[in-house]
């Protein structure tokens, strides 16, 4: 699946986009966050405070318990500040 | 109509284009967002707006559709810029046109309030104390919440 990072998550992780292949027991957004966080380094830093990280699945806002599947486009970002 | 672009826009020309030939329109309300030169105590020399291409267009389209569902609009327009902007530069334009002013005023306020909480844009400010990502404001969430429909 494709994972995108924006704003300071991108800065901390060091890439804006990557393809990942999590194990089968990673079934939802919360699971993916834990799996990415376990990579350590910038990932651990970016996801240190999960309450301030928002997510989208296939370009729609998603809650932590939303199911994810191979082929999905997942994005992580801070609360939006446009306008 | 929505547009996400790096370039500046001409408010007068956009208003003219949006309302031309439609004489059912009795009023058009426009809102223009500008880059401020102060953030808290820090002086802002520039700002860079990042966005999520694809999702931005999708979300802006959905917000505009919602406004058209709730108010009798004859025409509507959202333009949001991205990239590097300096104090005084235009960031966003919202225009709502309707037979009567009340709907145009309300729909324009609704679009701006929802855009602030639902459109995937992030501001990075260059200040005299370094570059910093702008935090979301609680007041923006409160402003968006007043448009929540009951039931």
PDB file of N, CA and C in Angstrom, chain A residues 4 6-8 10-11 56 58-61 73 75 77-83, chain B residues 50-52 54-55 58-59 80 115-123 133-134 136:
ATOM      1  N   UNK A   4       1.484   8.182   2.490  1.00  0.00           N
ATOM      2  CA  UNK A   4       1.938   9.562   2.278  1.00  0.00           C
ATOM      3  C   UNK A   4       2.056  10.272   3.623  1.00  0.00           C
ATOM      4  N   UNK A   6       2.624  14.259   5.371  1.00  0.00           N
ATOM      5  CA  UNK A   6       2.620  15.687   5.064  1.00  0.00           C
ATOM      6  C   UNK A   6       3.092  16.515   6.260  1.00  0.00           C
ATOM      7  N   UNK A   7       3.466  17.758   5.940  1.00  0.00           N
ATOM      8  CA  UNK A   7       3.905  18.765   6.927  1.00  0.00           C
ATOM      9  C   UNK A   7       5.019  18.195   7.807  1.00  0.00           C
ATOM     10  N   UNK A   8       4.925  18.350   9.149  1.00  0.00           N
ATOM     11  CA  UNK A   8       6.065  17.949   9.977  1.00  0.00           C
ATOM     12  C   UNK A   8       6.248  16.436  10.051  1.00  0.00           C
ATOM     13  N   UNK A  10       6.266  14.552   7.413  1.00  0.00           N
ATOM     14  CA  UNK A  10       7.194  14.339   6.289  1.00  0.00           C
ATOM     15  C   UNK A  10       8.610  14.744   6.686  1.00  0.00           C
ATOM     16  N   UNK A  11       8.723  15.883   7.369  1.00  0.00           N
ATOM     17  CA  UNK A  11      10.038  16.362   7.799  1.00  0.00           C
ATOM     18  C   UNK A  11      10.707  15.362   8.735  1.00  0.00           C
ATOM     19  N   UNK A  56      -5.947   9.733   6.549  1.00  0.00           N
ATOM     20  CA  UNK A  56      -6.936   9.603   5.474  1.00  0.00           C
ATOM     21  C   UNK A  56      -6.710   8.267   4.780  1.00  0.00           C
ATOM     22  N   UNK A  58      -7.641   6.552   1.177  1.00  0.00           N
ATOM     23  CA  UNK A  58      -8.116   6.863  -0.172  1.00  0.00           C
ATOM     24  C   UNK A  58      -8.724   8.267  -0.260  1.00  0.00           C
ATOM     25  N   UNK A  59      -8.002   9.212   0.360  1.00  0.00           N
ATOM     26  CA  UNK A  59      -8.307  10.641   0.289  1.00  0.00           C
ATOM     27  C   UNK A  59      -9.583  11.055   1.022  1.00  0.00           C
ATOM     28  N   UNK A  60     -10.034  10.206   1.974  1.00  0.00           N
ATOM     29  CA  UNK A  60     -11.143  10.582   2.856  1.00  0.00           C
ATOM     30  C   UNK A  60     -10.628  10.487   4.288  1.00  0.00           C
ATOM     31  N   UNK A  61     -11.020  11.442   5.160  1.00  0.00           N
ATOM     32  CA  UNK A  61     -10.582  11.399   6.552  1.00  0.00           C
ATOM     33  C   UNK A  61     -10.981  10.069   7.181  1.00  0.00           C
ATOM     34  N   UNK A  73      -4.561   3.907  -0.464  1.00  0.00           N
ATOM     35  CA  UNK A  73      -3.657   5.052  -0.323  1.00  0.00           C
ATOM     36  C   UNK A  73      -3.919   5.649   1.063  1.00  0.00           C
ATOM     37  N   UNK A  75      -2.763   8.259   4.182  1.00  0.00           N
ATOM     38  CA  UNK A  75      -1.990   9.478   4.423  1.00  0.00           C
ATOM     39  C   UNK A  75      -2.029   9.838   5.901  1.00  0.00           C
ATOM     40  N   UNK A  77      -1.030  13.106   8.595  1.00  0.00           N
ATOM     41  CA  UNK A  77      -0.728  14.539   8.604  1.00  0.00           C
ATOM     42  C   UNK A  77      -1.222  15.176   9.895  1.00  0.00           C
ATOM     43  N   UNK A  78      -0.705  16.379  10.224  1.00  0.00           N
ATOM     44  CA  UNK A  78      -1.226  17.099  11.390  1.00  0.00           C
ATOM     45  C   UNK A  78      -2.584  17.716  11.059  1.00  0.00           C
ATOM     46  N   UNK A  79      -3.304  18.217  12.074  1.00  0.00           N
ATOM     47  CA  UNK A  79      -4.565  18.919  11.802  1.00  0.00           C
ATOM     48  C   UNK A  79      -4.344  19.991  10.735  1.00  0.00           C
ATOM     49  N   UNK A  80      -5.316  20.150   9.848  1.00  0.00           N
ATOM     50  CA  UNK A  80      -5.131  21.038   8.699  1.00  0.00           C
ATOM     51  C   UNK A  80      -5.175  22.510   9.114  1.00  0.00           C
ATOM     52  N   UNK A  81      -4.452  23.349   8.373  1.00  0.00           N
ATOM     53  CA  UNK A  81      -4.364  24.779   8.713  1.00  0.00           C
ATOM     54  C   UNK A  81      -4.474  25.672   7.479  1.00  0.00           C
ATOM     55  N   UNK A  82      -5.359  25.296   6.555  1.00  0.00           N
ATOM     56  CA  UNK A  82      -5.516  26.100   5.338  1.00  0.00           C
ATOM     57  C   UNK A  82      -6.430  27.289   5.549  1.00  0.00           C
ATOM     58  N   UNK A  83      -6.833  27.898   4.457  1.00  0.00           N
ATOM     59  CA  UNK A  83      -7.757  29.025   4.479  1.00  0.00           C
ATOM     60  C   UNK A  83      -7.082  30.338   4.773  1.00  0.00           C
TER      61      UNK A  83
ATOM     62  N   UNK B  50       1.566  23.846   1.951  1.00  0.00           N
ATOM     63  CA  UNK B  50       1.656  22.505   1.379  1.00  0.00           C
ATOM     64  C   UNK B  50       0.238  21.940   1.319  1.00  0.00           C
ATOM     65  N   UNK B  51      -0.025  21.065   0.358  1.00  0.00           N
ATOM     66  CA  UNK B  51      -1.338  20.430   0.340  1.00  0.00           C
ATOM     67  C   UNK B  51      -1.228  19.000  -0.171  1.00  0.00           C
ATOM     68  N   UNK B  52      -2.337  18.298  -0.148  1.00  0.00           N
ATOM     69  CA  UNK B  52      -2.391  16.892  -0.540  1.00  0.00           C
ATOM     70  C   UNK B  52      -3.103  16.825  -1.895  1.00  0.00           C
ATOM     71  N   UNK B  54      -5.039  15.919  -4.992  1.00  0.00           N
ATOM     72  CA  UNK B  54      -6.014  14.833  -5.128  1.00  0.00           C
ATOM     73  C   UNK B  54      -7.042  14.941  -4.024  1.00  0.00           C
ATOM     74  N   UNK B  55      -6.593  14.784  -2.777  1.00  0.00           N
ATOM     75  CA  UNK B  55      -7.535  14.895  -1.657  1.00  0.00           C
ATOM     76  C   UNK B  55      -8.042  16.321  -1.524  1.00  0.00           C
ATOM     77  N   UNK B  58     -10.789  16.838  -3.954  1.00  0.00           N
ATOM     78  CA  UNK B  58     -11.926  16.010  -3.541  1.00  0.00           C
ATOM     79  C   UNK B  58     -12.684  16.649  -2.374  1.00  0.00           C
ATOM     80  N   UNK B  59     -11.925  17.118  -1.376  1.00  0.00           N
ATOM     81  CA  UNK B  59     -12.555  17.708  -0.196  1.00  0.00           C
ATOM     82  C   UNK B  59     -13.201  19.052  -0.512  1.00  0.00           C
ATOM     83  N   UNK B  80      -7.974  28.145  -3.962  1.00  0.00           N
ATOM     84  CA  UNK B  80      -7.009  28.080  -2.861  1.00  0.00           C
ATOM     85  C   UNK B  80      -5.623  27.946  -3.463  1.00  0.00           C
ATOM     86  N   UNK B 115     -13.775  24.768   5.139  1.00  0.00           N
ATOM     87  CA  UNK B 115     -12.484  24.663   4.448  1.00  0.00           C
ATOM     88  C   UNK B 115     -11.326  24.645   5.458  1.00  0.00           C
ATOM     89  N   UNK B 116     -11.467  25.470   6.503  1.00  0.00           N
ATOM     90  CA  UNK B 116     -10.402  25.575   7.505  1.00  0.00           C
ATOM     91  C   UNK B 116     -10.180  24.275   8.260  1.00  0.00           C
ATOM     92  N   UNK B 117     -11.214  23.446   8.357  1.00  0.00           N
ATOM     93  CA  UNK B 117     -11.061  22.208   9.128  1.00  0.00           C
ATOM     94  C   UNK B 117     -11.050  20.954   8.263  1.00  0.00           C
ATOM     95  N   UNK B 118     -11.405  21.066   6.983  1.00  0.00           N
ATOM     96  CA  UNK B 118     -11.531  19.861   6.155  1.00  0.00           C
ATOM     97  C   UNK B 118     -10.648  19.816   4.920  1.00  0.00           C
ATOM     98  N   UNK B 119     -10.084  20.946   4.508  1.00  0.00           N
ATOM     99  CA  UNK B 119      -9.244  20.929   3.309  1.00  0.00           C
ATOM    100  C   UNK B 119      -7.794  20.668   3.728  1.00  0.00           C
ATOM    101  N   UNK B 120      -7.145  19.669   3.127  1.00  0.00           N
ATOM    102  CA  UNK B 120      -5.802  19.281   3.571  1.00  0.00           C
ATOM    103  C   UNK B 120      -4.688  20.227   3.103  1.00  0.00           C
ATOM    104  N   UNK B 121      -4.606  21.363   3.814  1.00  0.00           N
ATOM    105  CA  UNK B 121      -3.524  22.345   3.608  1.00  0.00           C
ATOM    106  C   UNK B 121      -2.781  22.506   4.922  1.00  0.00           C
ATOM    107  N   UNK B 122      -1.488  22.772   4.825  1.00  0.00           N
ATOM    108  CA  UNK B 122      -0.680  23.042   6.017  1.00  0.00           C
ATOM    109  C   UNK B 122       0.230  24.223   5.738  1.00  0.00           C
ATOM    110  N   UNK B 123       0.319  25.130   6.750  1.00  0.00           N
ATOM    111  CA  UNK B 123       1.116  26.340   6.581  1.00  0.00           C
ATOM    112  C   UNK B 123       2.431  26.229   7.344  1.00  0.00           C
ATOM    113  N   UNK B 133       5.719  25.090  11.673  1.00  0.00           N
ATOM    114  CA  UNK B 133       4.408  24.679  11.159  1.00  0.00           C
ATOM    115  C   UNK B 133       3.334  25.316  12.021  1.00  0.00           C
ATOM    116  N   UNK B 134       2.325  25.861  11.368  1.00  0.00           N
ATOM    117  CA  UNK B 134       1.230  26.514  12.082  1.00  0.00           C
ATOM    118  C   UNK B 134       0.353  25.453  12.748  1.00  0.00           C
ATOM    119  N   UNK B 136      -3.163  24.038  14.369  1.00  0.00           N
ATOM    120  CA  UNK B 136      -4.591  24.260  14.148  1.00  0.00           C
ATOM    121  C   UNK B 136      -5.149  24.990  15.364  1.00  0.00           C
TER     122      UNK B 136
END
